[in-house]
CSV table of C-alpha atoms and ligand atoms in Angstrom, one decimal:
chain,number,residue,atom,x,y,z
A,341,MET,CA,1.4,-16.1,4.2
A,342,THR,CA,1.1,-13.8,1.2
A,343,ASP,CA,0.5,-10.0,1.7
A,344,THR,CA,-2.9,-9.3,0.1
A,345,ARG,CA,-3.1,-5.6,1.0
A,346,HIS,CA,-3.1,-3.1,-1.8
A,347,PRO,CA,0.4,-2.1,-2.7
A,348,ASP,CA,-0.4,1.6,-2.3
A,349,LEU,CA,-1.4,1.3,1.5
A,350,ALA,CA,1.1,1.9,4.2
A,351,ASP,CA,2.6,-0.8,6.0
A,352,PRO,CA,0.9,-0.9,9.5
A,353,ASP,CA,4.2,-0.7,11.1
A,354,ASP,CA,5.2,2.5,9.4
A,355,ARG,CA,4.3,4.7,12.2
A,356,ALA,CA,6.5,7.6,11.3
A,357,VAL,CA,4.3,8.2,8.4
A,358,LEU,CA,0.8,7.0,9.5
A,359,ASP,CA,0.9,9.1,12.8
A,360,CYS,CA,1.8,12.4,11.0
A,361,TRP,CA,-0.5,15.2,10.1
A,362,HIS,CA,-0.6,15.3,6.2
A,363,PRO,CA,-2.1,18.1,4.1
A,364,ILE,CA,-5.0,17.0,1.8
A,365,GLY,CA,-5.7,20.2,0.1
A,366,PHE,CA,-6.1,23.9,0.3
A,367,LEU,CA,-9.1,25.2,2.5
A,368,ASP,CA,-10.6,27.4,-0.1
A,369,GLY,CA,-11.2,24.2,-2.1
A,370,ILE,CA,-13.4,22.6,0.7
A,371,GLY,CA,-17.0,23.5,0.6
A,372,ALA,CA,-20.5,22.0,1.2
A,373,HIS,CA,-20.0,19.5,-1.7
A,374,ARG,CA,-17.9,16.4,-1.1
A,375,THR,CA,-14.3,16.7,-2.2
A,376,HIS,CA,-12.4,13.6,-3.0
A,377,THR,CA,-8.8,12.9,-2.5
A,378,ARG,CA,-6.4,10.1,-1.5
A,379,LEU,CA,-3.8,9.7,1.2
A,380,LEU,CA,-1.4,6.8,1.5
A,381,GLY,CA,-3.4,4.7,-0.8
A,382,VAL,CA,-6.7,5.4,1.1
A,383,ASP,CA,-9.7,7.2,-0.6
A,384,LEU,CA,-10.8,10.2,1.5
A,385,THR,CA,-13.7,12.6,1.2
A,386,ALA,CA,-13.9,16.1,2.8
A,387,ARG,CA,-16.6,18.6,3.3
A,388,ARG,CA,-17.5,21.5,5.2
A,389,HIS,CA,-20.8,21.1,7.4
A,390,ARG,CA,-23.2,24.0,7.9
A,391,ASP,CA,-21.9,24.6,11.4
A,392,GLY,CA,-18.6,25.3,9.9
A,393,ALA,CA,-16.8,22.1,10.9
A,394,ILE,CA,-14.9,20.1,8.2
A,395,VAL,CA,-15.5,16.3,8.3
A,396,VAL,CA,-13.0,13.9,6.6
A,397,GLY,CA,-14.0,10.4,6.0
A,398,ALA,CA,-11.8,7.5,4.8
A,399,ALA,CA,-13.1,4.5,2.7
A,400,GLY,CA,-13.6,1.4,5.0
A,401,ARG,CA,-13.8,3.3,8.2
A,402,SER,CA,-16.8,4.6,10.0
A,403,ASP,CA,-15.3,7.2,12.4
A,404,PRO,CA,-14.2,10.4,10.9
A,405,LEU,CA,-10.5,11.2,10.8
A,406,PRO,CA,-8.8,13.9,12.8
A,407,VAL,CA,-8.9,17.3,11.3
A,408,ALA,CA,-6.9,20.5,11.5
A,409,GLU,CA,-7.2,23.8,9.5
A,410,ARG,CA,-3.8,25.4,9.5
A,411,TYR,CA,-1.6,27.5,7.0
A,412,GLY,CA,-4.3,27.5,4.4
A,413,CYS,CA,-4.4,23.8,4.2
A,414,LEU,CA,-6.8,20.9,5.5
A,415,TRP,CA,-4.7,18.5,7.5
A,416,THR,CA,-5.6,15.0,8.6
A,417,SER,CA,-4.1,11.8,9.8
A,418,LEU,CA,-4.7,8.0,9.3
A,419,GLY,CA,-3.1,7.3,12.7
A,420,THR,CA,-2.6,9.0,16.1
A,421,PRO,CA,-1.3,12.4,15.3
A,422,PRO,CA,0.3,14.9,17.7
A,423,ALA,CA,-1.9,17.6,19.2
A,424,ALA,CA,-1.4,19.9,16.2
A,425,PRO,CA,0.5,20.2,12.9
A,426,LEU,CA,3.9,21.8,12.9
A,427,SER,CA,4.4,25.1,14.4
A,428,ILE,CA,5.5,27.9,12.2
A,429,PRO,CA,5.6,31.1,14.5
A,430,ASP,CA,6.6,33.4,11.6
A,431,ALA,CA,3.3,32.5,9.9
A,432,ASP,CA,1.2,34.0,12.6
A,433,GLU,CA,2.8,37.5,12.3
A,434,PRO,CA,0.1,39.9,11.4
A,435,ASP,CA,1.8,41.4,8.3
A,436,ARG,CA,2.6,38.1,6.7
A,437,ARG,CA,0.8,37.4,3.4
A,438,LEU,CA,-0.3,33.8,3.0
A,439,VAL,CA,0.1,32.7,-0.6
A,440,CYS,CA,-1.3,29.3,-1.4
A,441,CYS,CA,0.3,28.3,-4.7
A,442,GLY,CA,-1.9,25.7,-6.1
A,443,SER,CA,-1.6,21.9,-5.7
A,444,VAL,CA,0.6,20.0,-8.2
A,445,GLU,CA,0.4,16.3,-8.9
A,446,VAL,CA,3.9,14.6,-9.2
A,447,HIS,CA,4.6,11.1,-10.3
A,448,ALA,CA,7.4,10.6,-8.0
A,449,SER,CA,7.7,9.6,-4.2
A,450,GLY,CA,6.8,12.5,-2.0
A,451,LEU,CA,10.2,11.9,-0.2
A,452,ARG,CA,11.9,12.7,-3.6
A,453,VAL,CA,9.9,15.9,-3.8
A,454,ILE,CA,11.1,17.0,-0.3
A,455,GLU,CA,14.6,16.0,-1.1
A,456,ASN,CA,14.7,18.1,-4.3
A,457,PHE,CA,13.4,21.0,-2.3
A,458,LEU,CA,16.4,20.7,0.1
A,459,ASP,CA,18.9,20.7,-2.8
A,460,ILE,CA,20.8,24.0,-3.5
A,461,ALA,CA,23.0,22.5,-6.0
A,462,HIS,CA,20.3,22.3,-8.7
A,463,PHE,CA,19.4,25.9,-8.9
A,464,PRO,CA,21.6,27.1,-11.8
A,465,PHE,CA,20.7,24.0,-13.9
A,466,VAL,CA,17.1,23.6,-13.3
A,467,HIS,CA,16.0,27.2,-12.3
A,468,THR,CA,18.4,29.0,-14.7
A,469,GLY,CA,18.3,32.8,-14.5
A,470,ILE,CA,16.0,32.8,-11.7
A,471,LEU,CA,17.3,30.9,-8.6
A,472,GLY,CA,20.8,30.4,-10.0
A,473,ALA,CA,23.0,30.9,-13.0
A,474,GLU,CA,26.1,29.4,-14.5
A,475,PRO,CA,29.1,29.9,-13.8
A,476,GLN,CA,28.2,30.4,-10.2
A,477,THR,CA,27.4,26.7,-9.5
A,478,GLU,CA,29.5,26.0,-6.4
A,479,VAL,CA,27.6,25.4,-3.1
A,480,ALA,CA,29.4,27.1,-0.2
A,481,ARG,CA,29.9,25.0,2.9
A,482,TYR,CA,26.8,25.0,5.3
A,483,HIS,CA,25.8,23.4,8.5
A,484,THR,CA,23.5,20.5,8.8
A,485,GLU,CA,22.0,18.9,11.8
A,486,ILE,CA,19.3,16.5,13.1
A,487,ARG,CA,17.9,18.4,16.1
A,488,ARG,CA,17.1,15.8,18.6
A,489,ASP,CA,15.0,17.9,21.0
A,490,VAL,CA,12.4,18.6,18.2
A,491,ASP,CA,13.3,15.8,16.0
A,492,GLU,CA,13.7,17.8,12.8
A,493,VAL,CA,16.5,18.2,10.3
A,494,TRP,CA,17.9,21.7,9.8
A,495,ALA,CA,20.5,23.3,7.5
A,496,THR,CA,21.7,26.7,8.4
A,497,GLU,CA,24.3,29.3,6.8
A,498,CYS,CA,23.3,28.3,3.4
A,499,ARG,CA,23.8,31.0,0.7
A,500,PHE,CA,23.6,31.2,-3.0
A,501,HIS,CA,23.9,33.7,-5.6
A,502,GLN,CA,20.5,34.2,-7.2
A,503,PRO,CA,19.6,36.4,-10.3
A,504,GLN,CA,16.0,36.8,-9.2
A,505,ALA,CA,15.6,35.5,-5.7
A,506,ALA,CA,11.9,36.3,-5.4
A,507,HIS,CA,9.1,37.8,-7.5
A,508,SER,CA,9.8,41.2,-5.9
A,509,SER,CA,13.6,41.1,-6.5
A,510,HIS,CA,14.9,43.1,-9.3
A,511,THR,CA,18.7,42.5,-9.0
A,512,GLY,CA,20.9,39.6,-8.3
A,513,VAL,CA,21.6,38.8,-4.7
A,514,GLU,CA,23.3,36.4,-2.5
A,515,ALA,CA,20.3,34.9,-0.9
A,516,GLN,CA,20.6,33.4,2.5
A,517,TYR,CA,18.6,30.1,3.4
A,518,VAL,CA,17.8,28.1,6.4
A,519,TYR,CA,16.1,24.9,5.7
A,520,ARG,CA,13.9,22.8,8.1
A,521,VAL,CA,12.3,19.4,7.7
A,522,ALA,CA,9.6,19.1,10.1
A,523,SER,CA,8.2,15.7,9.3
A,524,PRO,CA,9.0,13.2,6.5
A,525,PHE,CA,6.7,15.0,4.0
A,526,VAL,CA,6.7,18.6,5.4
A,527,THR,CA,9.5,21.1,4.8
A,528,LEU,CA,10.1,24.8,4.8
A,529,LEU,CA,12.7,27.2,4.2
A,530,TYR,CA,13.5,30.6,5.6
A,531,LYS,CA,14.9,32.8,2.9
A,532,SER,CA,16.3,36.3,3.1
A,533,CYS,CA,13.6,38.7,2.1
A,534,PRO,CA,14.0,41.6,-0.4
A,535,ASN,CA,11.5,43.7,1.5
A,536,ASP,CA,12.9,43.2,5.1
A,537,PRO,CA,16.4,43.4,6.3
A,538,VAL,CA,15.7,41.3,9.4
A,539,ARG,CA,12.8,38.9,8.9
A,540,PRO,CA,12.9,36.1,6.3
A,541,ASP,CA,10.3,35.0,4.0
A,542,VAL,CA,9.0,31.6,4.6
A,543,ILE,CA,8.3,29.2,1.9
A,544,ALA,CA,6.8,25.7,2.8
A,545,LEU,CA,6.3,22.7,0.8
A,546,PHE,CA,3.5,20.4,2.2
A,547,VAL,CA,3.4,17.1,0.4
A,548,GLN,CA,0.5,14.6,0.4
A,549,PRO,CA,1.7,11.2,-0.4
A,550,THR,CA,-1.1,9.5,-2.4
A,551,ALA,CA,0.8,6.4,-3.5
A,552,PRO,CA,4.4,5.3,-2.8
A,553,ASP,CA,5.4,6.8,-6.0
A,554,ARG,CA,2.9,9.6,-6.4
A,555,CYS,CA,2.1,12.8,-4.4
A,556,ARG,CA,0.4,16.0,-4.5
A,557,ALA,CA,2.6,19.0,-3.5
A,558,HIS,CA,1.0,22.1,-1.8
A,559,PRO,CA,3.4,25.0,-1.8
A,560,VAL,CA,2.5,27.7,0.6
A,561,MET,CA,4.4,30.9,1.1
A,562,PHE,CA,4.4,33.4,4.1
A,563,LEU,CA,5.7,36.5,2.6
A,564,ILE,CA,6.6,40.0,3.6
A,565,ASP,CA,5.4,41.7,0.5
A,566,ASP,CA,2.4,43.9,0.5
A,567,VAL,CA,2.8,45.1,-3.1
A,568,SER,CA,2.9,42.3,-5.5
A,569,PRO,CA,-0.3,41.0,-6.9
A,570,GLN,CA,-1.4,37.6,-5.5
A,571,ALA,CA,-1.5,36.1,-9.0
A,572,ASP,CA,2.0,37.2,-9.8
A,573,LEU,CA,3.5,35.7,-6.6
A,574,ILE,CA,1.6,32.3,-7.4
A,575,GLN,CA,2.8,32.3,-11.0
A,576,PHE,CA,6.4,32.8,-9.9
A,577,GLN,CA,6.3,29.9,-7.6
A,578,GLN,CA,4.4,27.6,-10.0
A,579,ARG,CA,7.0,28.4,-12.8
A,580,ILE,CA,9.7,27.1,-10.4
A,581,PHE,CA,7.8,24.2,-9.1
A,582,LEU,CA,6.9,22.9,-12.8
A,583,GLN,CA,10.7,23.1,-13.6
A,584,ASP,CA,11.3,20.8,-10.6
A,585,ARG,CA,8.4,18.5,-11.7
A,586,ILE,CA,10.2,17.6,-15.0
A,587,ILE,CA,13.3,16.6,-13.2
A,588,LEU,CA,11.5,14.7,-10.4
A,589,GLU,CA,9.4,12.7,-12.9
A,590,ASN,CA,12.5,11.6,-14.6
A,591,GLN,CA,14.3,10.3,-11.6
A,592,ARG,CA,14.8,6.6,-11.2
A,593,PRO,CA,14.0,4.8,-9.1
A,594,ARG,CA,10.8,6.7,-8.4
A,595,LEU,CA,11.0,5.8,-4.7
A,596,LEU,CA,13.9,7.3,-2.6
A,597,PRO,CA,16.7,5.0,-1.7
A,598,LEU,CA,17.8,5.4,2.1
A,599,ASP,CA,20.8,3.3,1.9
A,600,PRO,CA,23.6,6.1,2.0
A,601,ARG,CA,25.7,4.1,-0.5
A,602,ALA,CA,22.9,4.1,-3.2
A,603,GLU,CA,23.7,7.4,-4.8
A,604,ILE,CA,27.2,9.0,-4.4
A,605,PRO,CA,26.9,12.1,-2.1
A,606,THR,CA,29.1,15.1,-2.5
A,607,ARG,CA,29.7,17.9,0.2
A,608,ALA,CA,26.9,19.9,-1.3
A,609,ASP,CA,24.4,17.0,-0.4
A,610,SER,CA,25.0,17.0,3.2
A,611,LEU,CA,21.4,18.1,3.9
A,612,SER,CA,20.1,15.3,1.7
A,613,VAL,CA,22.3,12.8,3.5
A,614,ALA,CA,21.0,13.9,7.0
A,615,TYR,CA,17.4,13.7,5.7
A,616,ARG,CA,17.9,10.2,4.4
A,617,ARG,CA,19.6,9.1,7.5
A,618,TRP,CA,16.8,10.6,9.7
A,619,LEU,CA,14.1,8.8,7.6
A,620,LYS,CA,16.0,5.6,8.0
A,621,GLU,CA,16.3,6.0,11.8
A,622,LYS,CA,12.6,6.6,11.8
A,623,GLN,CA,12.0,3.4,9.8
A,624,VAL,CA,10.1,5.4,7.2
A,625,ARG,CA,8.9,2.9,4.5
A,626,TYR,CA,6.3,4.7,2.5
A,627,GLY,CA,7.8,6.1,-0.7
A,628,ALA,CA,11.3,4.7,0.2
A,629,VAL,CA,13.2,1.8,-1.6
A,630,HIS,CA,13.0,-1.1,0.8
A,631,THR,CA,16.3,-2.8,1.4
B,1037,LIG,FE1,14.0,23.3,-7.7
């Protein structure tokens, strides 16, 4: 029997993707008028009703989808999601600034966008003079693990020399990073903060897969910075993300290969290797090369 489903739709067996919470836009863009977007090849509408509740509808379904308002974003799911989107305890600290950095369309698999976010080695070449600079290109050894108790991928003890690690940085520093992948299309990093000796800044990348080879990225920051103007913080992050987009849209294949032999890894790629292995274990298909 031939498969007549639209090629942008998720395979019904792709539970690791279908049962996730996915971001579908920033809350400040959802009003009384219907907003149109797309998730996993399905057309969605979202609007806020007069009682304050947001209702998300999906083409071809009569029942509304599950909804969560969290971290400046609207989240929904086409399957049976957990009780709430990921937990980011730091985000709820009262002096954190929520900075929603604007949504960016990327013509690449959302899995590629997440993997690029996890890659330290590209800093000096793609974000030259900001997050890295030649000749300091070597990635020091760091620790990667798949945390089975929470089913997440983490990398700790990452450090890298950065000319301008944040908008509020004025001198080069050795920035310290911890990376966390909370679900196939949701990642965040904890990064040493120029304004606090103990608590890190938190930078999240929430990715909305719209087609296997297309997505919308929603970067969100939770910063300890009560000085910088919001527009400057957003512009700093957007400048970095647009540098990444050029690289991402030129990668081939556009989908992410999960076969560990597909692209030759180096020691600096151990986080990427763990991410791909974890996706393969979860049998993620959407946005991945099927082998
Ligand atoms: Fe980058």
